[in-house]
JSON list of C-alpha atoms in Angstrom, two decimals:
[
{"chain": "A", "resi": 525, "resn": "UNK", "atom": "CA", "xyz": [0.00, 0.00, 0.00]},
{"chain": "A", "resi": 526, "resn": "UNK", "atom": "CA", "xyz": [0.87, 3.53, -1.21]},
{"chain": "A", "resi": 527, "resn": "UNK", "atom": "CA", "xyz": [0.51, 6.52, 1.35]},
{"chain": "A", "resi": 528, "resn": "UNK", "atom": "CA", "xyz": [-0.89, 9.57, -1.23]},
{"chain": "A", "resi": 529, "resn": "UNK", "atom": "CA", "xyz": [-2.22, 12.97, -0.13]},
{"chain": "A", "resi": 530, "resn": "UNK", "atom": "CA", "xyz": [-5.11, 13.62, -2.08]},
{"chain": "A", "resi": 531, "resn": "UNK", "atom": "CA", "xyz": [-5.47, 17.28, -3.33]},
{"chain": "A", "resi": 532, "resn": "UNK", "atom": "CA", "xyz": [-8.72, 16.89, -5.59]},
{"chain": "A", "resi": 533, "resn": "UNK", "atom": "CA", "xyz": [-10.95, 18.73, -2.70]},
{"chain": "A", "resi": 534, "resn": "UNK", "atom": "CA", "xyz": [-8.15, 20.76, -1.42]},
{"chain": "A", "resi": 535, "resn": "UNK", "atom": "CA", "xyz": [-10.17, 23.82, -2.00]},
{"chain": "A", "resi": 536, "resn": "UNK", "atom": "CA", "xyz": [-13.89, 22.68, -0.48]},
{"chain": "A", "resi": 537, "resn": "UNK", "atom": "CA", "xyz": [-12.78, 19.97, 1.74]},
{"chain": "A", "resi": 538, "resn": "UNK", "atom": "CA", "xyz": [-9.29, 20.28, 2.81]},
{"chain": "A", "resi": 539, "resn": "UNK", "atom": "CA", "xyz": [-6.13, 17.60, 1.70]},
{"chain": "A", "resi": 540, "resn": "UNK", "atom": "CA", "xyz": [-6.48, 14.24, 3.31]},
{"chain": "A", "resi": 541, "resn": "UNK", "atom": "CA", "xyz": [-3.86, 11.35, 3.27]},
{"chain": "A", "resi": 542, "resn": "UNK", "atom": "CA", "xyz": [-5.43, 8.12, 1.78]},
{"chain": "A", "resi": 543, "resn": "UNK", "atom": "CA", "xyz": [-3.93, 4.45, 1.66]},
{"chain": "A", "resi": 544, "resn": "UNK", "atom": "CA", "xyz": [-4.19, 3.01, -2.10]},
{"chain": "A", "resi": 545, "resn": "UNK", "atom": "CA", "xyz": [-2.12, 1.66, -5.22]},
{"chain": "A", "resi": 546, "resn": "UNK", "atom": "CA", "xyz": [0.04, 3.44, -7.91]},
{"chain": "A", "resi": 547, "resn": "UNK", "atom": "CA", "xyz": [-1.31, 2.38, -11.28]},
{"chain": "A", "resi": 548, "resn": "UNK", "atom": "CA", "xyz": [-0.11, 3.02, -14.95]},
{"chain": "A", "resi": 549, "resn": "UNK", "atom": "CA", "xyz": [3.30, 4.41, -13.95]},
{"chain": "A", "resi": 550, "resn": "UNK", "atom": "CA", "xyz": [2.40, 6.43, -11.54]},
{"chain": "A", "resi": 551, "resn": "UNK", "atom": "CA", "xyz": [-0.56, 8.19, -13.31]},
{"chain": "A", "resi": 552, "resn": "UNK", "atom": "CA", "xyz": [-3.15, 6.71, -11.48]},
{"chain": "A", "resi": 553, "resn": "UNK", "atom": "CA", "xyz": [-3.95, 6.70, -7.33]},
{"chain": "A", "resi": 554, "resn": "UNK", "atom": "CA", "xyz": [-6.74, 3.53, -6.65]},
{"chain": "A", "resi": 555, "resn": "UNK", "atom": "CA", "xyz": [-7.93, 4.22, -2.76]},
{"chain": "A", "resi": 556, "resn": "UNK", "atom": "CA", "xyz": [-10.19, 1.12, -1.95]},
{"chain": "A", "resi": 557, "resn": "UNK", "atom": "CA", "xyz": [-12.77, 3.25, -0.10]},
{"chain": "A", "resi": 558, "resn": "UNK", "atom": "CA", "xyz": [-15.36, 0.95, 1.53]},
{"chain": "A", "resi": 559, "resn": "UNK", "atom": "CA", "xyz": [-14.20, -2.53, 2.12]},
{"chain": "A", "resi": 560, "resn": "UNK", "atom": "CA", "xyz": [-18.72, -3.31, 2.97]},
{"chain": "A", "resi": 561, "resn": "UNK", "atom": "CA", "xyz": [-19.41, -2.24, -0.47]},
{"chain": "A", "resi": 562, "resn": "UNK", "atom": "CA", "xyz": [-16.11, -2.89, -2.13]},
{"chain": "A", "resi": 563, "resn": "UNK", "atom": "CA", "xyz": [-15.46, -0.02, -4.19]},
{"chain": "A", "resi": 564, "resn": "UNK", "atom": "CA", "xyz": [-12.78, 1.91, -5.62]},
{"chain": "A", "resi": 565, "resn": "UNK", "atom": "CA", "xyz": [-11.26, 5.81, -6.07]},
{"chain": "A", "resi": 566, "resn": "UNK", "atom": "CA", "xyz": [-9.45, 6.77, -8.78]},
{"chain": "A", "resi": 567, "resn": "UNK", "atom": "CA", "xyz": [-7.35, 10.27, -9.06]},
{"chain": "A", "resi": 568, "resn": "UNK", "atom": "CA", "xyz": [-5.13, 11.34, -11.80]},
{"chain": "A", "resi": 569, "resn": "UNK", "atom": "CA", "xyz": [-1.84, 12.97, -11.43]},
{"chain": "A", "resi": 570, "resn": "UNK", "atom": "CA", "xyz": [-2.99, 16.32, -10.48]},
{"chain": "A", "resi": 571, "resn": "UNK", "atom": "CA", "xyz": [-5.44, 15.13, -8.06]},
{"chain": "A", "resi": 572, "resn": "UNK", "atom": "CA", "xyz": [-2.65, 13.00, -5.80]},
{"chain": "A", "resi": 573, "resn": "UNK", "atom": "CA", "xyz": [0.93, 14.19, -4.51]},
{"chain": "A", "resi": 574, "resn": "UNK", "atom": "CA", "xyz": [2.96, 11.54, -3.02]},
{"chain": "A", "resi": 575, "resn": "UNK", "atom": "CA", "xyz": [4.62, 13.78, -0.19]},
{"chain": "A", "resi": 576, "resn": "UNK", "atom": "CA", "xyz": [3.24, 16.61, 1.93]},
{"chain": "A", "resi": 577, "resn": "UNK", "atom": "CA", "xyz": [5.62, 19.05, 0.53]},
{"chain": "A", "resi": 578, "resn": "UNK", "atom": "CA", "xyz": [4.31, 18.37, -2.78]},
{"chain": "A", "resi": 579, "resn": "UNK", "atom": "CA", "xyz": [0.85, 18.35, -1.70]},
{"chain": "A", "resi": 580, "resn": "UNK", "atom": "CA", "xyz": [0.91, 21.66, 0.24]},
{"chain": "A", "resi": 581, "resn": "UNK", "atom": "CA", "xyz": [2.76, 23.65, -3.30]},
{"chain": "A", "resi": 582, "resn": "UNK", "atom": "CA", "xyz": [-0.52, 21.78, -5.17]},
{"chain": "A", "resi": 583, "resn": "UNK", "atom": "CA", "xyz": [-2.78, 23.36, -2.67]},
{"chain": "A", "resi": 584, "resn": "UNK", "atom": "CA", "xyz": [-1.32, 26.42, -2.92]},
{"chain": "A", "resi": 585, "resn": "UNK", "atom": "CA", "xyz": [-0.71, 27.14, -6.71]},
{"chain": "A", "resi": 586, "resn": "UNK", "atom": "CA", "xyz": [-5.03, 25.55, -6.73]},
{"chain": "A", "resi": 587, "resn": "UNK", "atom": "CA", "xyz": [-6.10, 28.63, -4.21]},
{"chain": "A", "resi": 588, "resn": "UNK", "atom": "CA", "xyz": [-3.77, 30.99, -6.62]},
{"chain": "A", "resi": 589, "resn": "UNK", "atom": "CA", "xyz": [-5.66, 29.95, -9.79]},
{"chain": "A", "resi": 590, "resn": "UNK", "atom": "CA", "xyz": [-9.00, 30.38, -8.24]},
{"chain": "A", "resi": 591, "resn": "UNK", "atom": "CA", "xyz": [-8.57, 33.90, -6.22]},
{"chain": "A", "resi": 592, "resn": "UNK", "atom": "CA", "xyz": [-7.51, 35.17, -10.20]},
{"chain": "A", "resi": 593, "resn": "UNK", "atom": "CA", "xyz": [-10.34, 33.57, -11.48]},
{"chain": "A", "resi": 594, "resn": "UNK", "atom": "CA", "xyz": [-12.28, 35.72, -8.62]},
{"chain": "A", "resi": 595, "resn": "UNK", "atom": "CA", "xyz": [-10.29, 38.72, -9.07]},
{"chain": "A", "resi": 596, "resn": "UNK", "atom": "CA", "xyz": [-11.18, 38.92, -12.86]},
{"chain": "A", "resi": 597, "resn": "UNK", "atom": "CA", "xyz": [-15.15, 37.91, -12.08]},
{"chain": "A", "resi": 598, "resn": "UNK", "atom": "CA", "xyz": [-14.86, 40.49, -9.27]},
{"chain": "A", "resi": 599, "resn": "UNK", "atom": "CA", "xyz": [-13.51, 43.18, -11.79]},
{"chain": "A", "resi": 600, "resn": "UNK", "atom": "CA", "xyz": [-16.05, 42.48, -14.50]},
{"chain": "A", "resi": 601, "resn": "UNK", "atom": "CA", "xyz": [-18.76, 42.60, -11.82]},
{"chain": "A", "resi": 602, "resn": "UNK", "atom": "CA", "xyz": [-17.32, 45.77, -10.86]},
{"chain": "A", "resi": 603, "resn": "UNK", "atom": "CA", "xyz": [-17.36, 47.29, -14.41]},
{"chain": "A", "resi": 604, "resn": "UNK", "atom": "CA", "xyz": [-21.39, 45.94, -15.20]},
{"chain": "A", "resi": 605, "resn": "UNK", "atom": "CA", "xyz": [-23.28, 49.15, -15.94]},
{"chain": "A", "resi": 606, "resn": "UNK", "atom": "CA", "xyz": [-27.35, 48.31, -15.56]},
{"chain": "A", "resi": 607, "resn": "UNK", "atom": "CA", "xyz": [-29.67, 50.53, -17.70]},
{"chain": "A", "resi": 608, "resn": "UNK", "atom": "CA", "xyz": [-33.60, 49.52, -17.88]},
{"chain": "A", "resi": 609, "resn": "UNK", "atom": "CA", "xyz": [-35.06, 49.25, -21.43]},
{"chain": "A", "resi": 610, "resn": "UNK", "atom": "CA", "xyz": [-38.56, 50.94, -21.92]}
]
């Protein structure tokens, strides 16, 4: 078993460390998530770091993205002039 620190939900539900296999060279995390119902996770690369280091830089450069994404929605907002047609 693989220790991986999953950064899919970093920005809704925080990082958590799961327990899983490597697949396809490294491409692929598989977390066995309910052993009752015997199901499986998958993440790709950008969704899994394999050290916290790497996992905390993921987290961070994910929260960067998204506050420019909100900076230029927040400007555009801004700049919305409202006029009412007769």
């Amino acid at each position: 078993m693989t220790k991986a620190y999953i950064t899919k939900y970093a920005l809704t539900r925080g990082i958590y460390i799961a327990e899983g296999e490597l697949k396809n060279d490294g491409e692929v995390f598989v977390q066995r998530r309910d052993r009752e119902y015997n199901f499986e996770q998958f993440f790709k690369k950008k969704e899994f770091q394999l050290t916290e280091e790497e996992a905390l830089a993921r987290a961070d450069k994910m929260r960067a993205v998204q506050l420019k994404k909100l900076a230029k929605e927040y400007q555009k907002l801004s700049e919305l002039e409202f006029t009412i047609k007769e």
